[in-house]
């Protein structure tokens, strides 16, 4: 099964990761970066979510961690995603603002709904909410959340958020959370709720995208794997009685030395592949190749020119 083809020549919507971690972790620079990115014509701005950088983690970073370097050194400094998005929302008017991705199961749905609704209202309905399961057990332990059954916990989080965003009164009863029937006066600007995107690179994760989400937060990979996983989401959507053609794909590209996409000069061929596959939304993360915020903006200008 294939999704509805995109119109020929559909424009590529490029997004940028906001300066949030590593040498770019400068909360005071976010407004300047966000304003410049919008003026350059970027269509979206994104944040990630890292909670902890343990000295001896139990899990290696799936993007190429080793025993000597279990995760990128950039992860040792990480600004809060909600504060970062709020700073960007205050100085922009057209760009979409997204999370790629919050580690959903470690959050309380009541507190999360309040924060995300506030961001959607502050941005006049420009929020895209992305969730993933994460990969680091210590982040779960540090937040008092069990590592086991994290997929089920994410499913229930989505149920609870839907109730808080659309229920009147809002209520939820599940294995992890009980939300008593409550008045919730703060509602998202987008109706019935902000778009929900899910990450993941396993068949169960892609089936969840098809059943529950508005789209997939994909990562750069050989196109045979990209297409194989995407087909799982499309089939799951069809089986759930949803329109597969309505699902979005946001492709994340992280230029990083030693990955095959080593510099920003390697990005344009990736964009060509994305266009061939009908992908029209791309998130570019410059944290691994930029020395500081000013350098990141220079690279952003270079990418727009290319």
Short mmCIF file of C-alpha atoms in Angstrom, two decimals:
data_model
loop_
_atom_site.label_atom_id
_atom_site.label_comp_id
_atom_site.label_asym_id
_atom_site.label_seq_id
_atom_site.Cartn_x
_atom_site.Cartn_y
_atom_site.Cartn_z
CA UNK A 1 0.00 0.00 0.00
CA UNK A 2 1.21 3.51 -0.76
CA UNK A 3 0.12 6.88 0.47
CA UNK A 4 -1.48 9.51 -1.74
CA UNK A 5 1.32 11.01 -3.89
CA UNK A 6 2.34 14.55 -3.08
CA UNK A 7 1.74 17.10 -5.85
CA UNK A 8 4.67 17.36 -8.25
CA UNK A 9 6.99 20.12 -7.17
CA UNK A 10 5.52 20.39 -3.65
CA UNK A 11 7.78 22.78 -1.75
CA UNK A 12 10.25 21.42 0.77
CA UNK A 13 9.56 22.85 4.23
CA UNK A 14 12.88 23.13 6.04
CA UNK A 15 13.09 23.37 9.81
CA UNK A 16 15.93 24.00 12.23
CA UNK A 17 16.70 22.75 15.71
CA UNK A 18 16.76 25.67 18.13
CA UNK A 19 20.07 26.24 19.98
CA UNK A 20 19.45 24.05 23.00
CA UNK A 21 22.34 21.73 23.77
CA UNK A 22 26.09 21.30 23.62
CA UNK A 23 28.07 24.44 22.71
CA UNK A 24 24.84 25.99 21.36
CA UNK A 25 23.01 25.74 24.70
CA UNK A 26 22.44 29.45 25.23
CA UNK A 27 18.85 30.23 26.31
CA UNK A 28 19.49 33.96 25.96
CA UNK A 29 20.34 33.48 22.26
CA UNK A 30 17.12 31.65 21.37
CA UNK A 31 15.09 34.77 20.48
CA UNK A 32 17.85 36.05 18.16
CA UNK A 33 18.23 32.65 16.50
CA UNK A 34 14.48 32.14 16.09
CA UNK A 35 13.97 35.59 14.59
CA UNK A 36 16.80 35.10 12.11
CA UNK A 37 15.59 31.62 11.12
CA UNK A 38 12.09 32.93 10.40
CA UNK A 39 13.50 35.79 8.33
CA UNK A 40 15.59 33.30 6.34
CA UNK A 41 12.42 31.44 5.40
CA UNK A 42 12.68 28.36 7.60
CA UNK A 43 9.25 26.85 8.18
CA UNK A 44 9.69 25.28 11.61
CA UNK A 45 11.81 25.36 14.76
CA UNK A 46 12.30 22.36 17.03
CA UNK A 47 13.55 21.28 20.45
CA UNK A 48 14.70 17.94 21.79
CA UNK A 49 14.61 16.38 25.24
CA UNK A 50 17.50 15.03 27.28
CA UNK A 51 17.14 14.78 31.02
CA UNK A 52 20.35 13.16 32.28
CA UNK A 53 23.92 12.46 31.21
CA UNK A 54 25.05 9.59 33.49
CA UNK A 55 28.77 8.85 33.73
CA UNK A 56 28.23 5.14 33.14
CA UNK A 57 24.90 4.76 31.35
CA UNK A 58 23.23 1.40 31.07
CA UNK A 59 22.34 2.02 27.41
CA UNK A 60 24.38 3.22 24.46
CA UNK A 61 23.08 6.01 22.25
CA UNK A 62 21.39 4.26 19.30
CA UNK A 63 22.82 6.84 16.92
CA UNK A 64 26.33 5.42 17.25
CA UNK A 65 27.26 5.20 20.93
CA UNK A 66 30.32 3.16 21.97
CA UNK A 67 31.66 1.95 25.29
CA UNK A 68 34.21 4.76 25.26
CA UNK A 69 31.68 7.39 24.14
CA UNK A 70 28.21 6.06 25.06
CA UNK A 71 26.43 9.19 23.84
CA UNK A 72 27.43 12.45 22.14
CA UNK A 73 29.33 14.81 24.42
CA UNK A 74 26.86 17.52 23.40
CA UNK A 75 24.20 15.82 25.53
CA UNK A 76 26.01 16.84 28.72
CA UNK A 77 24.53 20.36 28.45
CA UNK A 78 20.83 20.57 27.64
CA UNK A 79 18.38 23.46 28.11
CA UNK A 80 14.73 22.95 29.02
CA UNK A 81 12.56 22.30 25.93
CA UNK A 82 9.48 24.18 27.15
CA UNK A 83 11.40 27.33 28.08
CA UNK A 84 13.24 27.22 24.76
CA UNK A 85 10.02 26.94 22.75
CA UNK A 86 8.37 29.71 24.76
CA UNK A 87 11.28 32.04 23.99
CA UNK A 88 10.95 31.25 20.27
CA UNK A 89 7.16 31.63 20.30
CA UNK A 90 7.44 35.14 21.74
CA UNK A 91 9.48 36.52 18.82
CA UNK A 92 8.06 34.66 15.81
CA UNK A 93 4.74 34.69 13.97
CA UNK A 94 4.80 32.16 11.12
CA UNK A 95 7.14 29.25 11.87
CA UNK A 96 5.76 26.04 13.32
CA UNK A 97 7.21 25.10 16.72
CA UNK A 98 7.79 21.44 17.50
CA UNK A 99 9.22 18.90 19.91
CA UNK A 100 11.38 16.18 18.41
CA UNK A 101 10.89 14.54 20.67
CA UNK A 102 9.76 14.69 24.28
CA UNK A 103 10.33 11.47 26.21
CA UNK A 104 6.61 11.10 26.73
CA UNK A 105 6.31 8.39 29.41
CA UNK A 106 8.35 10.31 32.00
CA UNK A 107 5.85 13.19 32.12
CA UNK A 108 2.64 13.63 34.09
CA UNK A 109 -0.17 14.14 31.56
CA UNK A 110 -1.84 16.85 33.66
CA UNK A 111 1.30 18.98 33.90
CA UNK A 112 2.26 18.21 30.32
CA UNK A 113 -1.16 19.22 28.98
CA UNK A 114 -0.95 22.52 30.84
CA UNK A 115 2.50 23.32 29.44
CA UNK A 116 1.70 22.28 25.87
CA UNK A 117 -1.66 24.06 25.83
CA UNK A 118 0.03 27.22 27.08
CA UNK A 119 2.63 26.96 24.31
CA UNK A 120 -0.02 26.43 21.66
CA UNK A 121 -1.90 29.51 22.85
CA UNK A 122 1.28 31.58 23.17
CA UNK A 123 2.18 30.74 19.58
CA UNK A 124 -1.36 31.30 18.23
CA UNK A 125 -1.71 27.64 17.27
CA UNK A 126 1.72 26.85 15.83
CA UNK A 127 2.67 23.87 18.02
CA UNK A 128 3.51 20.35 16.82
CA UNK A 129 3.82 17.89 19.71
CA UNK A 130 6.32 15.09 19.15
CA UNK A 131 6.82 12.17 21.52
CA UNK A 132 9.20 9.25 21.72
CA UNK A 133 10.09 6.56 24.23
CA UNK A 134 13.70 7.60 24.69
CA UNK A 135 16.57 5.15 24.99
CA UNK A 136 18.17 5.82 28.38
CA UNK A 137 16.97 3.88 31.42
CA UNK A 138 18.58 6.31 33.88
CA UNK A 139 16.25 9.07 32.70
CA UNK A 140 13.29 6.91 33.69
CA UNK A 141 14.82 5.96 37.04
CA UNK A 142 15.68 9.59 37.84
CA UNK A 143 12.10 10.71 37.21
CA UNK A 144 10.57 7.86 39.20
CA UNK A 145 9.08 6.09 36.17
CA UNK A 146 9.46 2.35 35.48
CA UNK A 147 11.31 1.37 32.33
CA UNK A 148 9.07 -1.65 31.76
CA UNK A 149 5.88 -1.18 29.72
CA UNK A 150 6.95 2.25 28.54
CA UNK A 151 5.12 1.72 25.25
CA UNK A 152 1.85 1.11 27.10
CA UNK A 153 2.56 4.17 29.23
CA UNK A 154 2.94 6.29 26.09
CA UNK A 155 -0.36 4.97 24.76
CA UNK A 156 -2.09 5.95 27.99
CA UNK A 157 -0.40 9.35 27.96
CA UNK A 158 -1.98 9.99 24.55
CA UNK A 159 -5.37 8.96 25.91
CA UNK A 160 -5.03 11.26 28.92
CA UNK A 161 -3.87 14.21 26.81
CA UNK A 162 -6.82 13.77 24.46
CA UNK A 163 -9.14 13.82 27.47
CA UNK A 164 -7.53 16.95 28.89
CA UNK A 165 -7.55 18.73 25.53
CA UNK A 166 -11.09 17.81 24.46
CA UNK A 167 -13.10 16.38 27.38
CA UNK A 168 -15.84 18.41 29.05
CA UNK A 169 -15.44 17.67 31.88
CA UNK A 170 -11.99 16.16 31.42
CA UNK A 171 -11.40 12.80 33.04
CA UNK A 172 -9.27 9.70 32.65
CA UNK A 173 -9.03 6.33 34.37
CA UNK A 174 -6.12 4.05 33.51
CA UNK A 175 -3.42 1.80 34.95
CA UNK A 176 -0.95 4.68 35.40
CA UNK A 177 -3.05 7.78 36.02
CA UNK A 178 -6.45 8.68 37.40
CA UNK A 179 -7.76 12.13 36.56
CA UNK A 180 -10.97 12.97 38.41
CA UNK A 181 -13.71 14.68 36.38
CA UNK A 182 -12.41 18.24 36.21
CA UNK A 183 -13.06 21.59 34.62
CA UNK A 184 -10.23 22.53 32.27
CA UNK A 185 -10.66 26.09 31.11
CA UNK A 186 -7.38 26.30 29.19
CA UNK A 187 -7.84 24.78 25.73
CA UNK A 188 -5.42 24.63 22.77
CA UNK A 189 -5.72 27.17 19.98
CA UNK A 190 -5.68 24.32 17.46
CA UNK A 191 -8.82 22.22 17.34
CA UNK A 192 -9.39 19.64 18.54
CA UNK A 193 -5.75 19.58 19.69
CA UNK A 194 -2.22 20.24 18.42
CA UNK A 195 -0.91 17.70 15.89
CA UNK A 196 0.77 14.74 17.60
CA UNK A 197 3.82 13.18 15.96
CA UNK A 198 5.57 10.06 17.20
CA UNK A 199 9.17 8.93 16.81
CA UNK A 200 10.55 5.41 16.76
CA UNK A 201 12.29 2.97 14.45
CA UNK A 202 10.66 -0.37 15.19
CA UNK A 203 7.53 -1.97 13.67
CA UNK A 204 5.52 -1.52 16.91
CA UNK A 205 6.48 2.16 17.01
CA UNK A 206 5.41 2.69 13.39
CA UNK A 207 2.17 0.79 13.96
CA UNK A 208 1.47 3.20 16.83
CA UNK A 209 2.08 6.10 14.44
CA UNK A 210 -0.51 4.71 12.06
CA UNK A 211 -3.08 4.01 14.78
CA UNK A 212 -2.67 7.04 17.01
CA UNK A 213 -0.65 9.91 15.54
CA UNK A 214 -0.77 12.62 12.91
CA UNK A 215 2.66 11.72 11.62
CA UNK A 216 6.10 10.17 12.08
CA UNK A 217 9.27 11.83 13.33
CA UNK A 218 11.65 9.95 11.07
CA UNK A 219 15.44 9.94 11.03
CA UNK A 220 17.82 9.87 8.10
CA UNK A 221 18.48 6.31 6.99
CA UNK A 222 18.81 4.33 3.74
CA UNK A 223 15.60 4.76 1.84
CA UNK A 224 14.78 1.04 1.77
CA UNK A 225 14.55 1.08 5.57
CA UNK A 226 12.74 4.42 5.55
CA UNK A 227 10.14 3.06 3.14
CA UNK A 228 9.84 -0.28 4.91
CA UNK A 229 9.05 1.34 8.24
CA UNK A 230 6.72 3.86 6.63
CA UNK A 231 4.71 1.07 5.04
CA UNK A 232 4.02 -0.32 8.54
CA UNK A 233 2.49 3.02 9.58
CA UNK A 234 0.40 3.25 6.42
CA UNK A 235 -0.98 -0.26 6.82
CA UNK A 236 -1.76 0.33 10.51
CA UNK A 237 -3.61 3.53 9.63
CA UNK A 238 -5.68 1.76 7.01
CA UNK A 239 -6.51 -1.08 9.39
CA UNK A 240 -7.61 1.49 11.98
CA UNK A 241 -9.97 3.12 9.49
CA UNK A 242 -7.82 6.21 9.11
CA UNK A 243 -6.66 7.91 5.91
CA UNK A 244 -2.99 6.99 5.36
CA UNK A 245 -2.61 9.93 3.02
CA UNK A 246 -3.13 12.33 5.91
CA UNK A 247 -0.06 11.12 7.82
CA UNK A 248 2.94 13.43 7.85
CA UNK A 249 6.63 12.55 7.77
CA UNK A 250 9.14 14.94 9.33
CA UNK A 251 12.62 13.73 8.38
CA UNK A 252 15.39 14.64 10.81
CA UNK A 253 18.90 15.10 9.39
CA UNK A 254 21.78 15.56 11.85
CA UNK A 255 25.03 16.44 10.05
CA UNK A 256 27.70 14.85 12.23
CA UNK A 257 31.28 13.80 11.49
CA UNK A 258 31.64 10.09 10.85
CA UNK A 259 28.00 9.41 9.95
CA UNK A 260 28.07 9.78 6.17
CA UNK A 261 26.32 13.12 6.48
CA UNK A 262 29.43 14.73 7.90
CA UNK A 263 28.88 18.41 7.10
CA UNK A 264 26.14 20.70 5.80
CA UNK A 265 27.61 20.15 2.33
CA UNK A 266 26.25 16.58 2.53
CA UNK A 267 22.69 17.75 3.25
CA UNK A 268 21.45 18.76 -0.25
CA UNK A 269 21.75 15.20 -1.67
CA UNK A 270 19.71 13.98 1.33
CA UNK A 271 17.06 16.55 0.50
CA UNK A 272 16.98 15.28 -3.08
CA UNK A 273 16.29 11.75 -1.79
CA UNK A 274 13.59 13.10 0.52
CA UNK A 275 11.89 14.85 -2.41
CA UNK A 276 12.00 11.65 -4.47
CA UNK A 277 10.26 9.83 -1.62
CA UNK A 278 7.54 12.47 -1.30
CA UNK A 279 8.84 13.86 1.99
CA UNK A 280 8.20 17.59 2.22
CA UNK A 281 9.16 18.33 5.85
CA UNK A 282 12.77 18.15 7.01
CA UNK A 283 14.32 19.08 10.36
CA UNK A 284 18.01 20.04 10.23
CA UNK A 285 19.94 19.78 13.50
CA UNK A 286 23.23 21.73 13.40
CA UNK A 287 24.34 21.07 16.98
CA UNK A 288 27.09 18.63 15.96
CA UNK A 289 28.73 20.82 13.31
CA UNK A 290 28.26 24.37 14.63
CA UNK A 291 30.79 25.89 17.00
CA UNK A 292 28.36 28.38 18.52
CA UNK A 293 25.04 30.09 17.80
CA UNK A 294 26.52 32.56 15.31
CA UNK A 295 28.18 29.73 13.42
CA UNK A 296 24.88 27.83 13.37
CA UNK A 297 23.20 30.83 11.77
CA UNK A 298 25.98 31.03 9.17
CA UNK A 299 25.37 27.37 8.31
CA UNK A 300 21.61 28.01 8.17
CA UNK A 301 22.23 30.75 5.58
CA UNK A 302 24.46 28.36 3.60
CA UNK A 303 21.74 25.69 3.57
CA UNK A 304 19.10 28.13 2.36
CA UNK A 305 21.41 29.21 -0.46
CA UNK A 306 21.97 25.57 -1.47
#
